[in-house]
Amino acid sequence: MPFNYKPLFKLLVDREMKKTDLRSALGLGPSTIAKFDKGENVSLEVIDKLCSYFNVQPNDIIEHKAVE
């Protein structure tokens, strides 16, 4: 996939949060967390929740890698 969530994972480490903490705080389902791990697409609603919760912009939680 051309997108990954490495910036989100770094943000979690920096804030000393686990994925389960994030899941509880935002009411995300386990399948959404699994999508982060697999680099799969998530809805813009989820991106919005993450941005609002962490007070960041989308590029602070997702990264685009050009496909060559």
XYZ file of C-alpha atoms in Angstrom:
68
model
C 0.000 0.000 0.000
C 1.245 3.500 -0.711
C 0.212 4.685 2.760
C 1.592 3.657 6.130
C 1.010 4.681 9.715
C 4.590 4.903 10.966
C 4.087 8.517 12.097
C 1.080 7.399 14.165
C 3.083 4.619 15.791
C 5.877 7.086 16.609
C 3.306 9.463 18.089
C 1.985 6.656 20.293
C 5.502 5.890 21.541
C 6.208 9.577 22.178
C 2.990 9.853 24.213
C 3.635 6.545 25.979
C 0.396 5.070 24.666
C -0.385 1.550 23.545
C -2.667 0.707 20.653
C -5.206 -0.567 23.174
C -5.143 2.855 24.890
C -5.825 4.516 21.558
C -8.614 2.083 20.812
C -10.303 2.817 24.134
C -9.827 6.587 23.926
C -11.352 6.882 20.450
C -13.792 3.978 20.503
C -12.071 2.256 17.581
C -12.732 -1.373 16.780
C -10.057 -4.054 16.697
C -10.347 -4.279 12.915
C -9.380 -0.610 12.587
C -6.274 -1.135 14.706
C -5.424 -4.175 12.559
C -5.703 -1.999 9.451
C -3.045 0.319 10.878
C -0.706 -2.645 11.346
C -1.356 -3.914 7.816
C -1.094 -0.475 6.191
C -4.668 -0.720 4.914
C -7.032 2.149 4.231
C -9.142 3.562 7.043
C -12.017 6.008 6.730
C -11.563 9.750 6.808
C -13.730 9.691 9.924
C -11.009 7.683 11.681
C -8.316 10.062 10.407
C -10.410 12.970 11.698
C -10.762 11.350 15.133
C -7.006 10.796 15.324
C -6.196 14.348 14.241
C -8.660 15.841 16.716
C -7.510 13.638 19.585
C -3.800 14.348 19.080
C -4.337 17.911 17.781
C -2.281 17.192 14.655
C -2.622 17.281 10.877
C -3.132 14.127 8.729
C 0.515 14.115 7.595
C 1.469 13.730 11.270
C -0.239 10.321 11.414
C -0.017 8.910 7.897
C 2.767 8.787 5.341
C 2.542 8.362 1.590
C 5.117 6.292 -0.245
C 5.181 6.573 -4.011
C 4.836 3.274 -5.806
C 7.663 2.726 -8.231
